């Protein structure tokens, strides 16, 4: 069968030829299983572990966590409002509170149908606007420099303000438009699909809300450009970029009202690829799950412009079309077998270069390997807690500097798609930690 034949066969088996972005039908049990993974995280309400994207993901999904949802939002409010009201200067606020997280918190408020209002709301909005102004200055007049933090958080912040119907200055939007128009979301020669998709979501919100009417045509064109670029990244398995960038890409593509066979086909294929993974081993990362849940419910962050505020949340246990999670259900923990595997840990970016063979039980995470190396083989490392999990910040006493990071690779040169807490090395693998600029 030729490739066209294979594609038509695939579409036939998916049930339809579509010309808008939709994914194949999703079994509600599958969605429930995904939702179950979030429950243990909802019980962790220490400041470090609280993650507004969990709340947003749940509210945009067909999964409900009953009273836990309200309690979680309450904990989020305590954390973010305390921090925002407690900081004294702009710099103090930035260290106490990463601005991207503040933006996600604003999405969470909107997901509960609240608008940022009053003294606290005004503080939130002005902090985020100030952050965008600082980032805009860092990018510079000629757009040649980089934002201090990232274009991802730049897009996310515009989106958060937009769903609250808060207008940002045209000059702020123009920086993001320029970045999409001039391929600035590329990293080491590859498009950062997440960054492009986040910019696309911000534009889709601005287009619908018409908050920057002078830029309307440019925004519409940028949306098309972003769609085109993301479609080009589709892999033979169907993912946009790769498996972990597909959820956000699909959220963005689903916002498009464009009727286009190429778009419709690409979304069906990407959806089918994600569903196959869900059926097989699923997603473990809580941030990934919370990004994917809206997609499975045909929703995106842009729906937070007008969230469904009338629908009851989880009072009776069988709301039509929804799945209410039972907190008592056990989540199977990751099993480690008694087999021992051999992993080589290599760090060429330090003097003298580090290289050691480490033995760990099969099924151990890369973090387990690092711990073992630290315990027994003179290795040292540091991490910081983020919404995606532990992020490697220093290795052998060497801290990653500004616009640098410790990249995780499988030798000789394959970039890992997961962080240290989730990646499980196979027997005989060599893992390299490489200090690179980004
Ligand atoms: C920007 C970005 C980066 C930047 C971060 C620096 C910066 N100043 O922003 C750079 C380029 C350094 C980076 C590095 C990596 N990244 Co990255 N990154 C992102 C991106 C696009 C946005 C993150 C963000 O701002 N989130 C919003 C804010 C509000 O949340 P936050 O928790 O405060 O953000 C921090 C963390 O996300 C952290 N971070 C960034 N990447 C990663 C990856 C992991 C595993 C962890 C634990 C933390 C982390 O940096 C952010 C700023 O401090 C996300 C996409 C996404 N959908 O989240 C991918 C993403 C999180 N990264 C990913 C990966 C795989 C990596 C790497 C492991 C790649 C590699 N092979 O080395 C490394 C991390 C290695 C390490 N040292 O631990 C994956 C994680 C997938 C998964 N299964 O969990 C994502 C989801 C992209 C994707 N779709 O595959 N990343």
Coordinates of N, CA, C and O in Angstrom, one line a residue, residues 260-324:
X260 N -9.9 22.9 7.2 CA -8.7 22.5 6.4 C -8.4 21.0 6.6 O -8.3 20.6 7.7
X261 N -8.4 20.3 5.4 CA -8.3 18.9 5.5 C -7.0 18.5 6.1 O -6.9 17.5 6.9
X262 N -5.9 19.2 5.8 CA -4.6 18.9 6.3 C -4.6 19.0 7.8 O -4.1 18.1 8.5
X263 N -5.2 20.0 8.4 CA -5.3 20.2 9.8 C -6.1 19.1 10.5 O -5.7 18.5 11.4
X264 N -7.3 18.9 9.9 CA -8.2 17.8 10.5 C -7.5 16.5 10.5 O -7.5 15.8 11.5
X265 N -6.8 16.1 9.4 CA -6.1 14.8 9.3 C -5.0 14.7 10.4 O -4.8 13.7 11.0
X266 N -4.2 15.8 10.4 CA -3.1 15.9 11.3 C -3.5 15.7 12.8 O -2.9 15.0 13.6
X267 N -4.7 16.3 13.2 CA -5.1 16.3 14.5 C -5.6 14.8 14.9 O -5.4 14.3 16.0
X268 N -6.4 14.2 13.9 CA -6.8 12.9 14.2 C -5.7 11.9 14.4 O -5.7 11.1 15.3
X269 N -4.6 12.1 13.6 CA -3.5 11.3 13.7 C -2.7 11.5 15.0 O -2.3 10.5 15.7
X270 N -2.6 12.8 15.4 CA -1.9 13.1 16.7 C -2.7 12.5 17.9 O -2.2 12.0 18.8
X271 N -4.0 12.7 17.8 CA -4.9 12.2 18.9 C -4.8 10.7 19.0 O -4.7 10.2 20.1
X272 N -4.8 10.0 17.8 CA -4.8 8.6 17.8 C -3.4 8.1 18.5 O -3.4 7.2 19.2
X273 N -2.3 8.8 18.1 CA -1.0 8.5 18.7 C -1.0 8.6 20.2 O -0.5 7.8 20.9
X274 N -1.6 9.7 20.7 CA -1.6 10.0 22.1 C -2.5 8.9 22.8 O -2.1 8.4 23.9
X275 N -3.6 8.6 22.2 CA -4.5 7.6 22.8 C -3.8 6.2 22.9 O -4.0 5.5 23.9
X276 N -3.0 5.9 21.9 CA -2.3 4.6 21.9 C -1.4 4.6 23.1 O -1.2 3.6 23.8
X277 N -0.7 5.7 23.4 CA 0.2 5.8 24.5 C -0.5 5.7 25.8 O -0.1 5.0 26.7
X278 N -1.7 6.4 25.9 CA -2.4 6.3 27.1 C -2.9 4.9 27.4 O -2.8 4.5 28.6
X279 N -3.3 4.2 26.4 CA -3.7 2.8 26.6 C -2.6 1.9 27.1 O -2.7 1.0 27.8
X280 N -1.4 2.2 26.5 CA -0.2 1.4 26.7 C 0.4 1.7 28.1 O 0.2 0.9 29.1
X281 N 1.1 2.8 28.3 CA 1.7 3.0 29.6 C 1.3 4.3 30.3 O 1.6 4.6 31.4
X282 N 0.6 5.2 29.5 CA 0.1 6.4 30.0 C 1.2 7.4 30.2 O 2.3 7.3 29.9
X283 N 0.8 8.5 30.8 CA 1.7 9.6 31.1 C 1.9 9.6 32.6 O 1.0 9.4 33.4
X284 N 3.1 9.9 33.1 CA 3.4 9.9 34.5 C 3.5 11.4 35.0 O 3.1 11.7 36.1
X285 N 4.0 12.3 34.2 CA 4.3 13.6 34.7 C 3.0 14.4 34.9 O 2.1 14.5 34.0
X286 N 2.9 15.0 36.1 CA 1.6 15.6 36.5 C 1.3 16.8 35.6 O 0.2 17.1 35.3
X287 N 2.4 17.5 35.2 CA 2.1 18.7 34.4 C 1.6 18.3 33.0 O 0.7 18.9 32.4
X288 N 2.2 17.2 32.5 CA 1.8 16.7 31.2 C 0.3 16.2 31.2 O -0.5 16.5 30.4
X289 N 0.0 15.5 32.3 CA -1.4 15.0 32.5 C -2.4 16.2 32.5 O -3.4 16.2 31.8
X290 N -2.0 17.3 33.2 CA -2.9 18.4 33.4 C -3.0 19.2 32.1 O -4.0 19.9 31.9
X291 N -2.0 19.1 31.2 CA -2.1 19.7 29.9 C -3.0 18.9 28.9 O -3.7 19.4 28.1
X292 N -2.9 17.6 29.1 CA -3.6 16.7 28.2 C -5.1 16.5 28.5 O -5.9 16.4 27.6
X293 N -5.5 16.6 29.8 CA -6.9 16.4 30.2 C -7.8 17.3 29.4 O -8.9 16.8 28.9
X294 N -7.5 18.6 29.3 CA -8.5 19.5 28.5 C -8.6 19.0 27.0 O -9.7 18.9 26.5
X295 N -7.5 18.5 26.4 CA -7.6 18.0 25.0 C -8.5 16.9 24.9 O -9.3 16.8 24.0
X296 N -8.5 15.9 25.9 CA -9.4 14.8 25.9 C -10.8 15.2 26.0 O -11.7 14.4 25.7
X297 N -11.0 16.4 26.5 CA -12.4 16.9 26.7 C -12.7 18.0 25.6 O -13.6 18.8 25.8
X298 N -11.8 18.0 24.6 CA -12.0 19.0 23.4 C -12.0 20.4 23.9 O -12.8 21.2 23.5
X299 N -11.1 20.7 24.9 CA -11.1 22.1 25.4 C -9.6 22.6 25.4 O -8.7 21.8 25.3
X300 N -9.5 23.9 25.5 CA -8.1 24.5 25.6 C -8.2 25.6 26.6 O -9.3 26.0 27.1
X301 N -7.0 26.2 26.9 CA -6.9 27.3 27.9 C -7.7 28.5 27.4 O -8.2 29.3 28.2
X302 N -7.9 28.6 26.1 CA -8.7 29.7 25.5 C -10.1 29.7 26.0 O -10.8 30.7 26.1
X303 N -10.6 28.4 26.3 CA -12.0 28.3 26.8 C -12.2 29.0 28.1 O -13.3 29.2 28.6
X304 N -11.1 29.4 28.7 CA -11.2 30.1 30.0 C -11.7 31.6 29.8 O -12.0 32.3 30.8
X305 N -11.8 32.0 28.6 CA -12.4 33.3 28.3 C -13.8 33.3 28.9 O -14.3 34.2 29.6
X306 N -14.6 32.2 28.6 CA -15.9 32.1 29.2 C -16.1 30.7 29.7 O -16.7 29.9 29.0
X307 N -15.5 30.3 30.9 CA -15.7 29.0 31.4 C -17.1 28.7 31.8 O -17.9 29.6 31.9
X308 N -17.4 27.4 31.8 CA -18.8 27.0 32.1 C -19.1 27.1 33.6 O -18.7 26.3 34.4
X309 N -19.7 28.2 33.9 CA -19.9 28.5 35.4 C -21.2 27.9 35.9 O -21.5 27.9 37.1
X310 N -22.1 27.5 35.0 CA -23.4 27.0 35.5 C -23.4 25.6 35.9 O -24.1 25.1 36.8
X311 N -22.5 24.8 35.2 CA -22.5 23.3 35.4 C -22.1 23.0 36.9 O -21.2 23.6 37.4
X312 N -22.9 22.2 37.5 CA -22.6 21.8 38.9 C -21.3 21.0 39.0 O -21.0 20.3 38.0
X313 N -20.5 21.2 40.0 CA -19.2 20.4 40.1 C -19.4 19.4 41.2 O -19.6 19.6 42.4
X314 N -19.4 18.1 40.7 CA -19.2 17.0 41.6 C -20.1 16.8 42.8 O -19.6 16.3 43.8
X315 N -21.3 17.4 42.9 CA -22.1 17.2 44.1 C -22.6 15.8 44.1 O -22.1 14.9 44.8
X316 N -23.6 15.4 43.2 CA -24.0 14.0 43.1 C -22.9 13.2 42.4 O -22.2 13.8 41.6
X317 N -22.7 12.0 42.8 CA -21.6 11.2 42.2 C -21.7 10.8 40.8 O -20.8 10.2 40.3
X318 N -22.9 11.0 40.2 CA -22.9 10.6 38.8 C -23.5 11.7 37.9 O -24.6 11.6 37.4
X319 N -22.7 12.7 37.7 CA -23.1 13.8 36.8 C -23.0 13.3 35.4 O -22.0 12.7 35.1
X320 N -24.0 13.6 34.6 CA -24.0 13.1 33.2 C -22.7 13.5 32.5 O -22.3 14.6 32.4
X321 N -22.0 12.5 31.9 CA -20.9 12.7 31.0 C -19.6 13.1 31.8 O -18.6 13.4 31.2
X322 N -19.7 13.0 33.1 CA -18.5 13.4 33.9 C -18.0 12.2 34.7 O -18.8 11.2 34.9
X323 N -16.7 12.2 35.1 CA -16.2 11.1 35.9 C -15.8 11.7 37.2 O -15.0 12.7 37.2
X324 N -16.3 11.2 38.3 CA -16.0 11.7 39.6 C -14.9 10.8 40.2 O -15.1 9.6 40.4

